[in-house]
mmCIF file of C-alpha atoms and ligand atoms in Angstrom:
data_model
loop_
_atom_site.group_PDB
_atom_site.id
_atom_site.type_symbol
_atom_site.label_atom_id
_atom_site.label_comp_id
_atom_site.label_asym_id
_atom_site.label_seq_id
_atom_site.Cartn_x
_atom_site.Cartn_y
_atom_site.Cartn_z
ATOM 1 C CA MET A 1 0.000 0.000 0.000
ATOM 2 C CA LYS A 2 1.291 3.385 -1.026
ATOM 3 C CA TYR A 3 -0.940 5.232 1.469
ATOM 4 C CA LYS A 4 -1.565 4.675 5.181
ATOM 5 C CA PHE A 5 -4.729 6.076 6.781
ATOM 6 C CA TYR A 6 -5.045 7.265 10.372
ATOM 7 C CA GLY A 7 -8.085 8.678 12.150
ATOM 8 C CA LEU A 8 -7.728 10.875 15.224
ATOM 9 C CA PRO A 9 -11.172 12.012 16.476
ATOM 10 C CA LEU A 10 -9.780 14.898 18.506
ATOM 11 C CA HIS A 11 -12.369 17.578 19.275
ATOM 12 C CA TYR A 12 -10.676 19.398 22.159
ATOM 13 C CA GLY A 13 -9.020 21.867 19.787
ATOM 14 C CA ALA A 14 -12.397 23.092 18.551
ATOM 15 C CA ASP A 15 -14.002 22.683 21.983
ATOM 16 C CA SER A 16 -17.214 21.652 20.250
ATOM 17 C CA ILE A 17 -19.028 18.358 20.435
ATOM 18 C CA GLY A 18 -19.643 16.300 17.307
ATOM 19 C CA ILE A 19 -16.202 16.131 15.717
ATOM 20 C CA ASN A 20 -15.320 13.322 18.128
ATOM 21 C CA TYR A 21 -17.881 11.078 16.374
ATOM 22 C CA GLY A 22 -16.466 11.684 12.891
ATOM 23 C CA ILE A 23 -14.041 8.780 12.657
ATOM 24 C CA ASP A 24 -16.564 6.200 13.933
ATOM 25 C CA GLU A 25 -19.109 7.533 11.456
ATOM 26 C CA LEU A 26 -16.642 7.140 8.583
ATOM 27 C CA LYS A 27 -15.491 3.697 9.711
ATOM 28 C CA LYS A 28 -19.073 2.442 10.048
ATOM 29 C CA GLU A 29 -19.869 3.458 6.483
ATOM 30 C CA LEU A 30 -16.588 2.084 5.116
ATOM 31 C CA GLN A 31 -17.160 -1.224 6.910
ATOM 32 C CA LYS A 32 -20.516 -1.587 5.149
ATOM 33 C CA LYS A 33 -18.590 -1.350 1.891
ATOM 34 C CA LYS A 34 -15.853 -3.648 3.244
ATOM 35 C CA ALA A 35 -13.414 -0.831 2.605
ATOM 36 C CA ASP A 36 -12.426 0.344 6.088
ATOM 37 C CA VAL A 37 -8.773 1.338 5.831
ATOM 38 C CA ILE A 38 -8.642 3.791 8.764
ATOM 39 C CA GLU A 39 -6.501 2.983 11.797
ATOM 40 C CA LYS A 40 -8.143 4.833 14.656
ATOM 41 C CA ILE A 41 -5.921 6.484 17.240
ATOM 42 C CA GLU A 42 -7.451 7.032 20.679
ATOM 43 C CA VAL A 43 -7.602 10.606 21.952
ATOM 44 C CA ALA A 44 -5.674 11.198 25.201
ATOM 45 C CA ASN A 45 -7.653 12.524 28.163
ATOM 46 C CA GLU A 46 -5.075 14.202 30.367
ATOM 47 C CA GLN A 47 -5.440 16.217 33.554
ATOM 48 C CA GLU A 48 -5.935 19.854 32.505
ATOM 49 C CA ASN A 49 -5.339 23.190 34.190
ATOM 50 C CA GLY A 50 -8.806 24.781 34.076
ATOM 51 C CA HIS A 51 -7.329 28.234 34.603
ATOM 52 C CA LEU A 52 -5.713 28.229 31.167
ATOM 53 C CA LYS A 53 -8.681 29.807 29.374
ATOM 54 C CA TYR A 54 -6.559 31.131 26.541
ATOM 55 C CA ILE A 55 -5.239 27.668 25.607
ATOM 56 C CA LYS A 56 -7.829 25.027 26.419
ATOM 57 C CA TYR A 57 -7.115 21.267 26.714
ATOM 58 C CA LEU A 58 -3.400 21.878 26.183
ATOM 59 C CA ASN A 59 -2.257 18.597 27.767
ATOM 60 C CA SER A 60 -4.717 16.280 26.020
ATOM 61 C CA ILE A 61 -4.024 17.878 22.639
ATOM 62 C CA THR A 62 -0.246 17.763 23.096
ATOM 63 C CA LYS A 63 -0.370 14.094 24.100
ATOM 64 C CA SER A 64 -2.732 13.086 21.268
ATOM 65 C CA CYS A 65 -0.624 14.923 18.668
ATOM 66 C CA THR A 66 2.567 13.311 19.959
ATOM 67 C CA THR A 67 1.061 9.827 19.558
ATOM 68 C CA LEU A 68 -0.017 10.723 16.021
ATOM 69 C CA ALA A 69 3.417 12.165 15.196
ATOM 70 C CA GLU A 70 5.114 8.908 16.251
ATOM 71 C CA LYS A 71 2.812 6.836 14.030
ATOM 72 C CA VAL A 72 3.154 9.200 11.073
ATOM 73 C CA ASN A 73 6.925 9.319 11.440
ATOM 74 C CA GLN A 74 7.147 5.518 11.280
ATOM 75 C CA THR A 75 4.879 5.545 8.219
ATOM 76 C CA VAL A 76 7.183 7.988 6.427
ATOM 77 C CA LYS A 77 10.187 5.841 7.331
ATOM 78 C CA ASN A 78 8.338 2.889 5.753
ATOM 79 C CA ASP A 79 8.088 4.923 2.526
ATOM 80 C CA GLN A 80 4.338 5.233 2.770
ATOM 81 C CA ILE A 81 2.309 8.431 2.449
ATOM 82 C CA PRO A 82 0.254 9.133 5.593
ATOM 83 C CA VAL A 83 -3.329 10.385 5.161
ATOM 84 C CA ILE A 84 -4.739 11.635 8.457
ATOM 85 C CA ILE A 85 -8.418 12.212 9.068
ATOM 86 C CA GLY A 86 -9.513 14.430 11.956
ATOM 87 C CA GLY A 87 -10.549 15.499 14.323
ATOM 88 C CA ASP A 88 -10.172 19.212 14.432
ATOM 89 C CA HIS A 89 -7.261 21.015 12.789
ATOM 90 C CA SER A 90 -5.000 20.814 15.848
ATOM 91 C CA ILE A 91 -4.118 17.268 14.689
ATOM 92 C CA ALA A 92 -1.892 18.858 12.017
ATOM 93 C CA MET A 93 0.645 19.596 14.760
ATOM 94 C CA GLY A 94 1.009 15.824 15.079
ATOM 95 C CA SER A 95 0.906 14.861 11.418
ATOM 96 C CA ILE A 96 3.249 17.560 10.115
ATOM 97 C CA SER A 97 5.730 17.068 12.981
ATOM 98 C CA GLY A 98 5.890 13.368 12.155
ATOM 99 C CA VAL A 99 6.732 14.065 8.509
ATOM 100 C CA ALA A 100 8.980 17.087 9.047
ATOM 101 C CA LYS A 101 11.409 15.122 11.216
ATOM 102 C CA GLU A 102 12.385 13.148 8.099
ATOM 103 C CA LYS A 103 12.313 15.772 5.326
ATOM 104 C CA GLU A 104 11.838 19.404 4.474
ATOM 105 C CA ILE A 105 8.310 19.886 3.208
ATOM 106 C CA GLY A 106 6.083 22.630 1.915
ATOM 107 C CA VAL A 107 2.631 23.063 3.401
ATOM 108 C CA ILE A 108 -0.522 24.183 1.638
ATOM 109 C CA TRP A 109 -3.031 25.110 4.345
ATOM 110 C CA VAL A 110 -6.396 24.968 2.608
ATOM 111 C CA ASP A 111 -8.836 26.545 5.054
ATOM 112 C CA ALA A 112 -11.462 29.258 5.547
ATOM 113 C CA HIS A 113 -9.415 30.311 8.581
ATOM 114 C CA GLY A 114 -5.750 31.149 9.079
ATOM 115 C CA ASP A 115 -5.073 28.996 12.159
ATOM 116 C CA MET A 116 -2.265 31.483 12.892
ATOM 117 C CA ASN A 117 -3.275 32.529 16.387
ATOM 118 C CA THR A 118 -1.217 31.956 19.504
ATOM 119 C CA HIS A 119 -2.277 31.861 23.165
ATOM 120 C CA GLU A 120 -1.393 35.566 23.156
ATOM 121 C CA THR A 121 -3.683 36.590 20.280
ATOM 122 C CA THR A 122 -6.561 34.095 20.515
ATOM 123 C CA VAL A 123 -10.095 35.270 21.206
ATOM 124 C CA THR A 124 -11.578 31.826 21.933
ATOM 125 C CA GLY A 125 -8.676 29.924 23.513
ATOM 126 C CA ASN A 126 -9.357 27.081 21.080
ATOM 127 C CA ILE A 127 -6.137 25.425 19.965
ATOM 128 C CA HIS A 128 -7.448 24.527 16.487
ATOM 129 C CA GLY A 129 -6.884 28.204 15.656
ATOM 130 C CA MET A 130 -3.174 27.892 16.501
ATOM 131 C CA PRO A 131 -1.545 24.915 14.727
ATOM 132 C CA LEU A 132 -0.033 26.727 11.750
ATOM 133 C CA ALA A 133 1.656 29.248 14.062
ATOM 134 C CA ALA A 134 2.964 26.538 16.410
ATOM 135 C CA LEU A 135 4.397 24.538 13.489
ATOM 136 C CA GLN A 136 6.470 27.573 12.522
ATOM 137 C CA GLY A 137 7.731 27.965 16.079
ATOM 138 C CA TYR A 138 5.278 30.583 17.401
ATOM 139 C CA GLY A 139 3.035 30.203 20.414
ATOM 140 C CA HIS A 140 2.950 28.081 23.531
ATOM 141 C CA GLU A 141 6.157 26.096 24.035
ATOM 142 C CA LYS A 142 4.274 22.842 24.653
ATOM 143 C CA LEU A 143 2.721 23.113 21.189
ATOM 144 C CA VAL A 144 5.907 24.312 19.503
ATOM 145 C CA ASN A 145 7.825 21.363 20.986
ATOM 146 C CA ILE A 146 5.423 18.561 20.055
ATOM 147 C CA PHE A 147 7.388 15.411 19.038
ATOM 148 C CA TYR A 148 10.676 17.302 18.877
ATOM 149 C CA ASN A 149 11.799 20.776 19.898
ATOM 150 C CA GLY A 150 11.364 23.847 17.748
ATOM 151 C CA ALA A 151 9.823 24.882 14.440
ATOM 152 C CA LYS A 152 8.797 22.103 12.043
ATOM 153 C CA ILE A 153 8.314 24.152 8.870
ATOM 154 C CA LYS A 154 9.807 27.280 7.370
ATOM 155 C CA THR A 155 7.526 30.259 6.919
ATOM 156 C CA SER A 156 8.709 30.621 3.323
ATOM 157 C CA ASN A 157 7.482 27.044 2.650
ATOM 158 C CA VAL A 158 3.882 27.786 3.664
ATOM 159 C CA VAL A 159 0.871 28.881 1.611
ATOM 160 C CA ILE A 160 -2.495 29.634 3.206
ATOM 161 C CA PHE A 161 -5.129 28.961 0.546
ATOM 162 C CA GLY A 162 -8.807 29.918 0.464
ATOM 163 C CA ALA A 163 -8.932 32.052 3.637
ATOM 164 C CA ARG A 164 -12.047 34.147 4.095
ATOM 165 C CA ASN A 165 -12.334 34.587 7.869
ATOM 166 C CA LEU A 166 -9.209 35.823 9.666
ATOM 167 C CA ASP A 167 -9.080 37.374 13.117
ATOM 168 C CA TYR A 168 -7.729 40.919 13.155
ATOM 169 C CA ARG A 169 -4.520 40.216 15.088
ATOM 170 C CA GLU A 170 -4.017 36.954 13.243
ATOM 171 C CA LYS A 171 -4.115 38.829 9.945
ATOM 172 C CA LEU A 172 -1.517 41.315 11.197
ATOM 173 C CA PHE A 173 0.722 38.432 12.268
ATOM 174 C CA ILE A 174 0.435 36.743 8.855
ATOM 175 C CA GLU A 175 1.390 40.020 7.154
ATOM 176 C CA GLN A 176 4.233 40.663 9.580
ATOM 177 C CA LEU A 177 5.724 37.220 8.892
ATOM 178 C CA GLY A 178 5.141 37.582 5.150
ATOM 179 C CA ILE A 179 3.354 34.262 4.722
ATOM 180 C CA LYS A 180 2.066 33.731 1.201
ATOM 181 C CA ILE A 181 -1.716 33.851 1.399
ATOM 182 C CA VAL A 182 -4.324 33.324 -1.298
ATOM 183 C CA TYR A 183 -7.640 34.710 -0.123
ATOM 184 C CA TYR A 184 -10.962 33.282 -1.219
ATOM 185 C CA ARG A 185 -11.631 36.648 -2.893
ATOM 186 C CA ASP A 186 -8.472 36.143 -5.025
ATOM 187 C CA ILE A 187 -9.876 32.791 -6.145
ATOM 188 C CA VAL A 188 -13.177 34.469 -7.056
ATOM 189 C CA SER A 189 -11.346 37.212 -9.015
ATOM 190 C CA ASN A 190 -8.691 35.151 -10.793
ATOM 191 C CA GLY A 191 -10.119 31.648 -10.968
ATOM 192 C CA PHE A 192 -9.506 28.581 -8.850
ATOM 193 C CA LYS A 193 -7.154 26.718 -11.186
ATOM 194 C CA GLN A 194 -4.886 29.684 -11.788
ATOM 195 C CA GLU A 195 -4.542 30.507 -8.087
ATOM 196 C CA MET A 196 -3.968 26.860 -7.179
ATOM 197 C CA ARG A 197 -1.288 26.330 -9.807
ATOM 198 C CA GLN A 198 0.442 29.525 -8.738
ATOM 199 C CA ALA A 199 0.448 28.368 -5.105
ATOM 200 C CA VAL A 200 1.851 24.980 -6.117
ATOM 201 C CA ASN A 201 4.568 26.560 -8.266
ATOM 202 C CA TYR A 202 5.547 28.850 -5.395
ATOM 203 C CA LEU A 203 6.062 25.814 -3.157
ATOM 204 C CA LEU A 204 7.834 23.713 -5.806
ATOM 205 C CA GLU A 205 10.422 26.467 -6.222
ATOM 206 C CA ARG A 206 11.354 25.726 -2.602
ATOM 207 C CA VAL A 207 10.629 22.043 -1.883
ATOM 208 C CA ASN A 208 10.043 18.718 -3.641
ATOM 209 C CA LYS A 209 7.050 17.517 -1.656
ATOM 210 C CA ILE A 210 4.000 19.192 -0.190
ATOM 211 C CA HIS A 211 1.841 18.428 2.816
ATOM 212 C CA LEU A 212 -1.816 19.129 1.981
ATOM 213 C CA SER A 213 -3.645 20.204 5.132
ATOM 214 C CA PHE A 214 -7.270 20.354 4.056
ATOM 215 C CA ASP A 215 -9.903 21.863 6.307
ATOM 216 C CA LEU A 216 -13.343 20.948 4.961
ATOM 217 C CA ASP A 217 -14.635 24.385 5.980
ATOM 218 C CA VAL A 218 -12.828 25.888 2.965
ATOM 219 C CA ILE A 219 -15.790 24.535 0.972
ATOM 220 C CA ASP A 220 -19.056 26.470 0.880
ATOM 221 C CA PRO A 221 -21.221 25.115 3.763
ATOM 222 C CA ASN A 222 -24.244 25.252 1.467
ATOM 223 C CA PHE A 223 -22.631 22.280 -0.280
ATOM 224 C CA LEU A 224 -20.875 20.752 2.718
ATOM 225 C CA PRO A 225 -22.538 21.631 6.040
ATOM 226 C CA GLY A 226 -20.864 19.001 8.247
ATOM 227 C CA VAL A 227 -18.021 21.116 9.637
ATOM 228 C CA SER A 228 -17.557 22.610 13.090
ATOM 229 C CA ILE A 229 -17.214 26.287 12.129
ATOM 230 C CA PRO A 230 -19.115 27.031 8.898
ATOM 231 C CA VAL A 231 -18.251 30.320 7.176
ATOM 232 C CA GLU A 232 -20.354 31.881 4.439
ATOM 233 C CA GLY A 233 -18.952 31.538 0.905
ATOM 234 C CA GLY A 234 -16.150 29.215 -0.078
ATOM 235 C CA ILE A 235 -14.926 27.009 -2.897
ATOM 236 C CA SER A 236 -17.106 24.385 -4.549
ATOM 237 C CA VAL A 237 -16.993 20.635 -4.103
ATOM 238 C CA ALA A 238 -15.820 20.343 -7.719
ATOM 239 C CA GLU A 239 -12.884 22.683 -7.031
ATOM 240 C CA ALA A 240 -11.857 20.675 -3.972
ATOM 241 C CA ASP A 241 -12.115 17.550 -6.079
ATOM 242 C CA TYR A 242 -9.854 19.096 -8.726
ATOM 243 C CA LEU A 243 -7.314 20.106 -6.079
ATOM 244 C CA PHE A 244 -7.011 16.586 -4.671
ATOM 245 C CA ASP A 245 -6.746 15.052 -8.156
ATOM 246 C CA PHE A 246 -4.071 17.557 -9.145
ATOM 247 C CA PHE A 247 -1.875 16.821 -6.126
ATOM 248 C CA ILE A 248 -2.296 13.052 -6.382
ATOM 249 C CA GLN A 249 -1.828 12.759 -10.142
ATOM 250 C CA ASN A 250 1.266 14.962 -10.145
ATOM 251 C CA ASN A 251 2.777 12.999 -7.276
ATOM 252 C CA LEU A 252 3.286 16.122 -5.169
ATOM 253 C CA LEU A 253 2.236 14.814 -1.778
ATOM 254 C CA SER A 254 4.365 14.031 1.245
ATOM 255 C CA SER A 255 1.263 13.648 3.405
ATOM 256 C CA VAL A 256 -2.335 14.785 3.827
ATOM 257 C CA ASP A 257 -4.774 15.922 6.531
ATOM 258 C CA ILE A 258 -8.543 16.059 6.088
ATOM 259 C CA VAL A 259 -10.034 17.784 9.119
ATOM 260 C CA GLU A 260 -13.045 19.268 10.902
ATOM 261 C CA TYR A 261 -15.668 16.792 9.670
ATOM 262 C CA ASN A 262 -18.551 17.073 12.142
ATOM 263 C CA PRO A 263 -21.363 14.538 11.626
ATOM 264 C CA MET A 264 -23.660 16.430 14.017
ATOM 265 C CA PHE A 265 -23.940 19.335 11.589
ATOM 266 C CA ASP A 266 -24.167 17.159 8.499
ATOM 267 C CA SER A 267 -27.216 17.022 6.286
ATOM 268 C CA ASN A 268 -28.208 13.696 4.747
ATOM 269 C CA HIS A 269 -24.600 12.433 5.129
ATOM 270 C CA VAL A 270 -23.363 14.621 2.274
ATOM 271 C CA THR A 271 -20.170 15.609 4.129
ATOM 272 C CA ARG A 272 -19.456 12.039 5.250
ATOM 273 C CA ASP A 273 -19.860 10.783 1.699
ATOM 274 C CA PHE A 274 -17.586 13.502 0.350
ATOM 275 C CA VAL A 275 -14.822 12.547 2.795
ATOM 276 C CA ILE A 276 -15.177 8.905 1.735
ATOM 277 C CA HIS A 277 -15.061 10.037 -1.898
ATOM 278 C CA LEU A 278 -11.776 11.857 -1.158
ATOM 279 C CA LEU A 279 -10.285 8.825 0.621
ATOM 280 C CA LYS A 280 -11.022 6.620 -2.382
ATOM 281 C CA LYS A 281 -8.712 8.764 -4.505
ATOM 282 C CA PHE A 282 -5.710 7.471 -2.546
ATOM 283 C CA LYS A 283 -4.785 4.078 -3.947
HETATM 284 MN MN1 LIG B 1 -8.403 24.920 10.149
#
């Protein structure tokens, strides 16, 4: 098998119920089709410091991501491509750390949000708004030092793609660091394919392989409602489909996350079935 699938039903990073049922929901449906390929990783439930309102569930998230990083790292050493299904987006601190220990990678962060907050800028205290900052070495030291100490990815190797809902201070931080960002409005103005190819070319000038971190909320919730934080607007299902096909067919991937599937907000299983449709592309 070229690909190895992990499921980590972590919901602490979003601090919202529902995401924790996502992996079981996917596995149940895949089992019906005798196609269950997902290895489920149990979420850690650690003792937490309830006073840390600006960085909630820090210990459980750190522990869960470390377990994931160890598994992903072994997968990369076995020359397989890890595909990780969430869980909320904080799982990317585990998946990317596991890959980055072995090779320099680019990251395309496909998301309605920036996930570039730290415990010092966050409004909600939810860690799923912080993983992209932590992976570059910014934020709480426990998050920055998941799996091994320090930054996992270079800022110049990152593209945020499809953003349409950034916090004010988060936006300033992105600009200050000079992260390449393609806003949803750029996609509307210039076309999806052109913006995507430009983002890919930018990364391929710097690295050979790319980690695709795909937050389902980048897609318009009118098409795909089963996400934890729906934001108005967004790319179409067909565009997301094209993006996955492009990365797979051009052999660009080091690794993949698919995150924030929330069956409690789904409508007629459309989001579940789309995730399964995406998973089938990896063979
Ligand atoms: Mn996200």
